[in-house]
mmCIF file of C-alpha atoms in Angstrom:
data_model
loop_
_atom_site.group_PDB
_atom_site.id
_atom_site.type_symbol
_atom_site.label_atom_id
_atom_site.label_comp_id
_atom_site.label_asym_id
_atom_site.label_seq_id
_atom_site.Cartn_x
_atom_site.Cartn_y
_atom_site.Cartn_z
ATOM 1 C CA UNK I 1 39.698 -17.194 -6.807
ATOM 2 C CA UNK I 2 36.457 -18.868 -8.377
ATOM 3 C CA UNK I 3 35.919 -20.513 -4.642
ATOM 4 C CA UNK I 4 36.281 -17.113 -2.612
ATOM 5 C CA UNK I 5 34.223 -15.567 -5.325
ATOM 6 C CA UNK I 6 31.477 -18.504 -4.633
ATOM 7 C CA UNK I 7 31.475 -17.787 -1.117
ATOM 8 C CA UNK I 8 31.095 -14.663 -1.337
ATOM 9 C CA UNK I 9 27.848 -14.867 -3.269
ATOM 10 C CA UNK I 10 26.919 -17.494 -0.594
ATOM 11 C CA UNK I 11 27.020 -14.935 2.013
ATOM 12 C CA UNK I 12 25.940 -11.593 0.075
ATOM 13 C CA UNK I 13 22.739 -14.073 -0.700
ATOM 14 C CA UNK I 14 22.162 -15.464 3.058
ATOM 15 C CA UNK I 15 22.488 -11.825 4.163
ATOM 16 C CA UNK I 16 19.991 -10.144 1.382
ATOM 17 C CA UNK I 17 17.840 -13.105 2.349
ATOM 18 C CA UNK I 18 18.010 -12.339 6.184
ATOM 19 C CA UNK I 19 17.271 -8.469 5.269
ATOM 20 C CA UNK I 20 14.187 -9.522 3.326
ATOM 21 C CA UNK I 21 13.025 -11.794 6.137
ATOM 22 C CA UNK I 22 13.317 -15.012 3.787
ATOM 23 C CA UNK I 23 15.530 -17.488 4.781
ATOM 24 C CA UNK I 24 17.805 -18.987 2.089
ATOM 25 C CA UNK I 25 18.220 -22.892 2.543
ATOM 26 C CA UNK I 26 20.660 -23.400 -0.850
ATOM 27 C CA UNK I 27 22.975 -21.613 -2.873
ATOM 28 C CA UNK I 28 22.290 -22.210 -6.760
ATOM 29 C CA UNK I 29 23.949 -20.019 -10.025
ATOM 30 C CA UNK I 30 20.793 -18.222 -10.019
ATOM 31 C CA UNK I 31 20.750 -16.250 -6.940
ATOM 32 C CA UNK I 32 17.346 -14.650 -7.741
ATOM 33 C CA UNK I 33 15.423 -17.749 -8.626
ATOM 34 C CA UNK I 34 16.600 -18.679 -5.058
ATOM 35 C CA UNK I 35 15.011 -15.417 -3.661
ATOM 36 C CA UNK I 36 11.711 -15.792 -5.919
ATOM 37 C CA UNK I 37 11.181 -19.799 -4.976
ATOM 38 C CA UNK I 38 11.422 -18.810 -1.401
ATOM 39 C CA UNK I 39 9.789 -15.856 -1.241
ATOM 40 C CA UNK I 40 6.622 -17.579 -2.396
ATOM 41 C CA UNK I 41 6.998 -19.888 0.791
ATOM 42 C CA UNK I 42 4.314 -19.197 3.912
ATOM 43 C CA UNK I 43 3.267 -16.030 5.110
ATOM 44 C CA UNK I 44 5.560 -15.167 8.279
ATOM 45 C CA UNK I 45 4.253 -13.657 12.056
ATOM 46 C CA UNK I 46 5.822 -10.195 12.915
ATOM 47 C CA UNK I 47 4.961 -7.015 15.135
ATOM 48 C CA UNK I 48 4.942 -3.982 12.937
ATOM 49 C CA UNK I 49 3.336 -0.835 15.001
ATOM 50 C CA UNK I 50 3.455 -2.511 18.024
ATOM 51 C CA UNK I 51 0.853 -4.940 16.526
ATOM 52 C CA UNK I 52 0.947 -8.946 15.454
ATOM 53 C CA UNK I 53 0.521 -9.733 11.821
ATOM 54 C CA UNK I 54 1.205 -11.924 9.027
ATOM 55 C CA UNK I 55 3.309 -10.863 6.129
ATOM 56 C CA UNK I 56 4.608 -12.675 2.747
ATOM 57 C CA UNK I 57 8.240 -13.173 2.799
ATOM 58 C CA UNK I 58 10.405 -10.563 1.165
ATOM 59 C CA UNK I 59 8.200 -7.685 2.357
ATOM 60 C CA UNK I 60 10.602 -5.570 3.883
ATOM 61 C CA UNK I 61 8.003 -3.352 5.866
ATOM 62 C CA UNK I 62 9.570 -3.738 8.913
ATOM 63 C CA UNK I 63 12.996 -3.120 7.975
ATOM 64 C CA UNK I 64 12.102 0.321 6.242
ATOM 65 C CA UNK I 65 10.276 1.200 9.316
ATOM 66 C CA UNK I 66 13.151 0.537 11.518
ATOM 67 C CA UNK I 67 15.469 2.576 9.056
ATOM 68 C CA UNK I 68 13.257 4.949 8.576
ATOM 69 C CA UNK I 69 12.079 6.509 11.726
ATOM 70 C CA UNK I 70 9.510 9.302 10.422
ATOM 71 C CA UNK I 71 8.264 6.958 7.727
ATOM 72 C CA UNK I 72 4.877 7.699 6.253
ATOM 73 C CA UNK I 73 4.582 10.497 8.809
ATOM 74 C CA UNK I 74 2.483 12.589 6.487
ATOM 75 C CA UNK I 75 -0.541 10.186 6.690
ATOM 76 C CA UNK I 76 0.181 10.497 10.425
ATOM 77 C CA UNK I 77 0.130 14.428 10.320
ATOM 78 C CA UNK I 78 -2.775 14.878 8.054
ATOM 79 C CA UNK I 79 -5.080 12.271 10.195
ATOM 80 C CA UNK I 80 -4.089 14.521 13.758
ATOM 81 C CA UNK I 81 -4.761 18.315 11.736
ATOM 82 C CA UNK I 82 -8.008 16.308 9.935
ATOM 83 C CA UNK I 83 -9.152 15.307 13.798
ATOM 84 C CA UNK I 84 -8.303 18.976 15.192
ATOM 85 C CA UNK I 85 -10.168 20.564 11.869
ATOM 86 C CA UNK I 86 -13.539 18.065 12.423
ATOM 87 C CA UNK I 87 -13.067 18.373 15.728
ATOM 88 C CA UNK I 88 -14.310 14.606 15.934
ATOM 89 C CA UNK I 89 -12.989 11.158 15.402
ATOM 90 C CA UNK I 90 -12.595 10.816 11.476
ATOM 91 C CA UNK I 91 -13.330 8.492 8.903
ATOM 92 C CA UNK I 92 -10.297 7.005 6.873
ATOM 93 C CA UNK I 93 -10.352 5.399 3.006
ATOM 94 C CA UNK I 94 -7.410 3.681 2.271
ATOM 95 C CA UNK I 95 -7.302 2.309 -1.309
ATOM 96 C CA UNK I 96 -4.023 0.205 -2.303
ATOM 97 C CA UNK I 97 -4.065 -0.823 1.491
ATOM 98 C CA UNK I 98 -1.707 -3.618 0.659
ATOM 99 C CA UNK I 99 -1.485 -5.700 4.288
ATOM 100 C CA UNK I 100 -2.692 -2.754 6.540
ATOM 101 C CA UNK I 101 0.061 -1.117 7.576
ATOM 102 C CA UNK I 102 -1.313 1.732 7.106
ATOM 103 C CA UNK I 103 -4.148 1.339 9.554
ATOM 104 C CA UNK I 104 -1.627 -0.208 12.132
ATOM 105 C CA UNK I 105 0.597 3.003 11.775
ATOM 106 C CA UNK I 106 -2.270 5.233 12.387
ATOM 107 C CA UNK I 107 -3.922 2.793 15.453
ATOM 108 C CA UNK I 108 -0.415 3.287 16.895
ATOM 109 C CA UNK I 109 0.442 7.075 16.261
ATOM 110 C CA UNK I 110 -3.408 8.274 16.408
ATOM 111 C CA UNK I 111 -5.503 5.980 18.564
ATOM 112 C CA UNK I 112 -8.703 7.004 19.619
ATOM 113 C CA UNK I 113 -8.360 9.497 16.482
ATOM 114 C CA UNK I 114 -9.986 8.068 13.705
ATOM 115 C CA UNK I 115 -13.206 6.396 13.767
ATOM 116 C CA UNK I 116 -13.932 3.966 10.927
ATOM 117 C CA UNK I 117 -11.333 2.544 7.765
ATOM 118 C CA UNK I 118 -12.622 1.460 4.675
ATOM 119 C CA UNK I 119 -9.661 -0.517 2.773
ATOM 120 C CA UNK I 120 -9.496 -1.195 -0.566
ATOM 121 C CA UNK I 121 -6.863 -3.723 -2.040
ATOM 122 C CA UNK I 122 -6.706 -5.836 -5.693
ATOM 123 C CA UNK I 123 -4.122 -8.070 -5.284
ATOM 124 C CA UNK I 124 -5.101 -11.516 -4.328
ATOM 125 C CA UNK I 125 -2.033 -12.425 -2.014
ATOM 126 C CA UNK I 126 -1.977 -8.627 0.115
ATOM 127 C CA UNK I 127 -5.772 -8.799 0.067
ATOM 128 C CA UNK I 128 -5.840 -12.102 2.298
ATOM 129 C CA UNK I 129 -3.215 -11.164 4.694
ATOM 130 C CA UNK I 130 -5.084 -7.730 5.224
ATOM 131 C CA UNK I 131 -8.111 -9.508 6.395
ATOM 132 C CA UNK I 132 -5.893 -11.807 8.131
ATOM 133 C CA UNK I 133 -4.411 -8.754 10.003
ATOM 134 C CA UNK I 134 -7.184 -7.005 10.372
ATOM 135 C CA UNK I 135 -9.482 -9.011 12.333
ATOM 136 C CA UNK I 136 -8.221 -7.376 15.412
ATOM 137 C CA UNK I 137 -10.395 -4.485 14.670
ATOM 138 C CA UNK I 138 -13.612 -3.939 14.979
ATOM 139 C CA UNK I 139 -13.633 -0.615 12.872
ATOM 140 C CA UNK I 140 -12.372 -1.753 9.298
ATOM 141 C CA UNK I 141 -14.147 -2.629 6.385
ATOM 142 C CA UNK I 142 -11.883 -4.510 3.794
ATOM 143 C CA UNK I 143 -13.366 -4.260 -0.322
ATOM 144 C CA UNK I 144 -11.669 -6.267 -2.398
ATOM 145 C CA UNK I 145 -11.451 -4.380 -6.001
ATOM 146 C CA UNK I 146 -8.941 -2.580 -8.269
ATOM 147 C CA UNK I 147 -9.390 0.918 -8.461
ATOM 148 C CA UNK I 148 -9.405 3.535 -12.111
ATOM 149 C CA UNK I 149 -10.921 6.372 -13.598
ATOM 150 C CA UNK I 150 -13.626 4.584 -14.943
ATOM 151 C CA UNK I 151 -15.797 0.867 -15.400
ATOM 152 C CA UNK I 152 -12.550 -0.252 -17.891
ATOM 153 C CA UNK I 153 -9.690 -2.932 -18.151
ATOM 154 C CA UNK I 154 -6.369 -2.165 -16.873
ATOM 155 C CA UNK I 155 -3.035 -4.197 -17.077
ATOM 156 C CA UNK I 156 -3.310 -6.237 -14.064
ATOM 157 C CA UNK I 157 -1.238 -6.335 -10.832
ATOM 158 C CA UNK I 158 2.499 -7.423 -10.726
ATOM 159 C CA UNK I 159 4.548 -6.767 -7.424
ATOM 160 C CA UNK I 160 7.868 -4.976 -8.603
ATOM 161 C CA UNK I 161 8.944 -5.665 -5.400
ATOM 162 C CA UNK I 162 7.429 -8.348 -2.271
ATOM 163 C CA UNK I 163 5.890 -5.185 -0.933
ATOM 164 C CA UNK I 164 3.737 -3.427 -2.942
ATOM 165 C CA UNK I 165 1.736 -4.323 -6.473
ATOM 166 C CA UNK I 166 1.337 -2.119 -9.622
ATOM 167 C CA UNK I 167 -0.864 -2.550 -12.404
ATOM 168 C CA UNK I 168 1.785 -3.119 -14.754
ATOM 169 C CA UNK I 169 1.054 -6.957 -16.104
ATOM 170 C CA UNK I 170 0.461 -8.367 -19.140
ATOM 171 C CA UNK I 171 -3.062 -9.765 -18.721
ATOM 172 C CA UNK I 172 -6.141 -7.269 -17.862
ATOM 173 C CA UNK I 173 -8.607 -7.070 -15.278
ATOM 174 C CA UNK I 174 -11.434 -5.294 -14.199
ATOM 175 C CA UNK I 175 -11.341 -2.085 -13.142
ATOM 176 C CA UNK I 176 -13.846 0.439 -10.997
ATOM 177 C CA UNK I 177 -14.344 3.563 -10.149
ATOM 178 C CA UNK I 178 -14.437 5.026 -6.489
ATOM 179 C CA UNK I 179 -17.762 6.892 -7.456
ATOM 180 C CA UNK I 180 -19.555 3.593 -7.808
ATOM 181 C CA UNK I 181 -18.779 2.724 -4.061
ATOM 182 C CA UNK I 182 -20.125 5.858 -2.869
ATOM 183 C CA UNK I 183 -22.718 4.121 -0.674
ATOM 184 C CA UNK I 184 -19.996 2.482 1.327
ATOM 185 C CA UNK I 185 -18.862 5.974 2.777
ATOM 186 C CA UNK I 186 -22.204 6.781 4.804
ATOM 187 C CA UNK I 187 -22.006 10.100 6.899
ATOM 188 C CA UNK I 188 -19.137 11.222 4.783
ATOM 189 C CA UNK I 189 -14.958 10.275 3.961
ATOM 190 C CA UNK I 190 -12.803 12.775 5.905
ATOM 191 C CA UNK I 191 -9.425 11.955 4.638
ATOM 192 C CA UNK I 192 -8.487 9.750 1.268
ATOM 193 C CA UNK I 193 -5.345 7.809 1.282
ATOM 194 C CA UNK I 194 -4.065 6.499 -2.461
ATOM 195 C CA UNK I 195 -1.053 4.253 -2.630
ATOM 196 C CA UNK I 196 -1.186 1.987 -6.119
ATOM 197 C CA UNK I 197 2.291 2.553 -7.524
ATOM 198 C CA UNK I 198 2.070 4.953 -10.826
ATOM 199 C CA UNK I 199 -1.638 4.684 -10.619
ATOM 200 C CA UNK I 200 -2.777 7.494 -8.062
ATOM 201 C CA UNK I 201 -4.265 10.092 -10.804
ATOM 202 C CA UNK I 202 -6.294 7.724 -12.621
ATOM 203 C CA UNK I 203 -7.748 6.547 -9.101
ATOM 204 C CA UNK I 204 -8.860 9.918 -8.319
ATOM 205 C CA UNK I 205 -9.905 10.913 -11.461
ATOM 206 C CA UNK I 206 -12.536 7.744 -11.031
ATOM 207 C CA UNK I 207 -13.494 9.841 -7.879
ATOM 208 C CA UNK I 208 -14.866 13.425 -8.880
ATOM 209 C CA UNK I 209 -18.611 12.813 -7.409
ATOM 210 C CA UNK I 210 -16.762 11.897 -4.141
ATOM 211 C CA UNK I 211 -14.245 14.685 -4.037
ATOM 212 C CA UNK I 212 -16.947 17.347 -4.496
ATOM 213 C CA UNK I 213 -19.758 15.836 -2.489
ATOM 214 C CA UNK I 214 -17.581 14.591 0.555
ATOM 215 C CA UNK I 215 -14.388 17.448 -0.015
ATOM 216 C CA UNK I 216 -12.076 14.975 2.210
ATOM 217 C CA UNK I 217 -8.479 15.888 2.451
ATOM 218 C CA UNK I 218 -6.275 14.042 -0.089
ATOM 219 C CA UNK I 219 -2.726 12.604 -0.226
ATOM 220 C CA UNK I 220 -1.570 10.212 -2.753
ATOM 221 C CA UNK I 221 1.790 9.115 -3.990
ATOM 222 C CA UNK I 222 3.417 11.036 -7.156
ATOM 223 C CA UNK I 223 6.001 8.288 -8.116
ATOM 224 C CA UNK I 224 7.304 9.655 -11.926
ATOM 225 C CA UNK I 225 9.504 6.110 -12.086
ATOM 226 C CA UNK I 226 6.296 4.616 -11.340
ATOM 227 C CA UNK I 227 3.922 6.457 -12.877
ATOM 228 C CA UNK I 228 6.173 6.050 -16.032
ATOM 229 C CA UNK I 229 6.249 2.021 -15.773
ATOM 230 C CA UNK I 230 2.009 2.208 -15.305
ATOM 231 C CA UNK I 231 2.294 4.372 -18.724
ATOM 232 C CA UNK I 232 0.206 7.145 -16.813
ATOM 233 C CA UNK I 233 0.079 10.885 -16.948
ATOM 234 C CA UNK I 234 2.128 12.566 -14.333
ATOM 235 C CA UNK I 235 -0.247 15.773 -14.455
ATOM 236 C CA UNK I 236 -3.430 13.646 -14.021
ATOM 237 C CA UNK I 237 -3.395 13.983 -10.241
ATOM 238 C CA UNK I 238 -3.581 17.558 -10.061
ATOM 239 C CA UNK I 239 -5.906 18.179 -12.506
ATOM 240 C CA UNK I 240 -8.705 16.547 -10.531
ATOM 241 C CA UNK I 241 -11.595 18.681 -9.580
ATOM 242 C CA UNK I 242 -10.451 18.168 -6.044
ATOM 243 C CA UNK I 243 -8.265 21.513 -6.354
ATOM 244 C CA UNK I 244 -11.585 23.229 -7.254
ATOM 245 C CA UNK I 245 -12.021 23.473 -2.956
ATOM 246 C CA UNK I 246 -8.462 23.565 -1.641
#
């Protein structure tokens, strides 16, 4: 019993491994040491959107987008109405851009549509492969800095999973504002993307100035698992002055 119980795990690992894109080369009692050692291994070359890139191991991106056929397909819908509305290419701000996936979903489902990306991203690792990823555009702009409601500390990032970061560790870090990169937006920000895991509120509450002076259409992730982990107020995203123009 103990050896078809072993082999079992064998395979239930070698198959979670597969799933995450990391290949598993041993079998010890701690299955998720295994995942964690080899998850840390090279980046890895993939198509996701139709485009190449370069992702850590463990990121299951691609799988959820194979799943998951209408994935994301709000940003997608917002970005075509925002187009029809400016009756123009637009101008996209992505902050907790992670590897870019977001700008390859919306070069894929709304090319010709949007007209400059400004990308924001914290973490170290994700921050790298975006610029590695992105370099096959000319209109991106990549700003490496972690995003709150004010000049402050936060906890910094930790991924809770391969794919995404939150700013749930035990050290701190320096935080900023979107107001202080105002300059960055020129003519104007026509749509504002926030993805930071538990985070979004306290993002655009650092972003008031911009939300009145630019009035860009919003969407953000309300997470209430997450938002409970980053110890942040579930109402703080709709209490932001952007509701003052809706």
């Amino acid at each position: 019993n103990l050896k078809k119980m072993r082999n079992a795990l064998k395979l239930l690992v070698k198959r979670t491994g597969a799933f995450l894109g990391v290949k598993i080369s041993r079998i010890e009692s701690n299955p998720e040491k295994i995942l964690h050692e080899e998850s840390q291994s090279d980046p890895y070359a993939t198509r996701i959107h139709g485009f190449e890139v370069r992702l850590n191991r463990g990121n299951t991106y691609p799988q959820i987008t194979k799943v998951l056929q209408y994935f994301n397909a709000p940003v997608v819908e917002l970005v075509n109405q925002a187009y029809v509305a400016r009756g123009r290419k637009i101008s996209f701000v992505d902050v907790g851009a992670a590897t870019g996936d977001t700008v390859l979903l919306l070069e894929q489902r709304c090319f010709g549509k949007v007209k400059s990306y400004i990308c924001f991203e914290g973490d170290e690792e994700f921050g790298n492969l975006l610029k590695l990823n992105m370099r096959q555009f000319s209109n991106v702009k990549i700003i490496s800095a972690i995003l709150a409601s004010a000049h402050k500390t936060i906890p910094s990032l930790v991924k809770h999973h391969r794919g995404s970061a939150s700013a749930t560790g035990e050290n701190m870090q320096l935080a900023k504002p979107l107001d202080s990169f105002a300059q960055e937006f020129g003519n104007g920000i026509d749509v504002l993307k926030i993805d930071v895991d538990g985070f979004d509120g306290d993002v655009l509450k650092g972003a008031e100035h911009i939300l009145n002076a630019r009035q860009p259409w919003v969407i953000f992730e309300w997470h209430p698992a997450l938002i409970e982990q980053a110890k942040a107020d579930y109402r703080t995203p709709f209490q932001c002055r952007y509701r003052d123009w809706e």
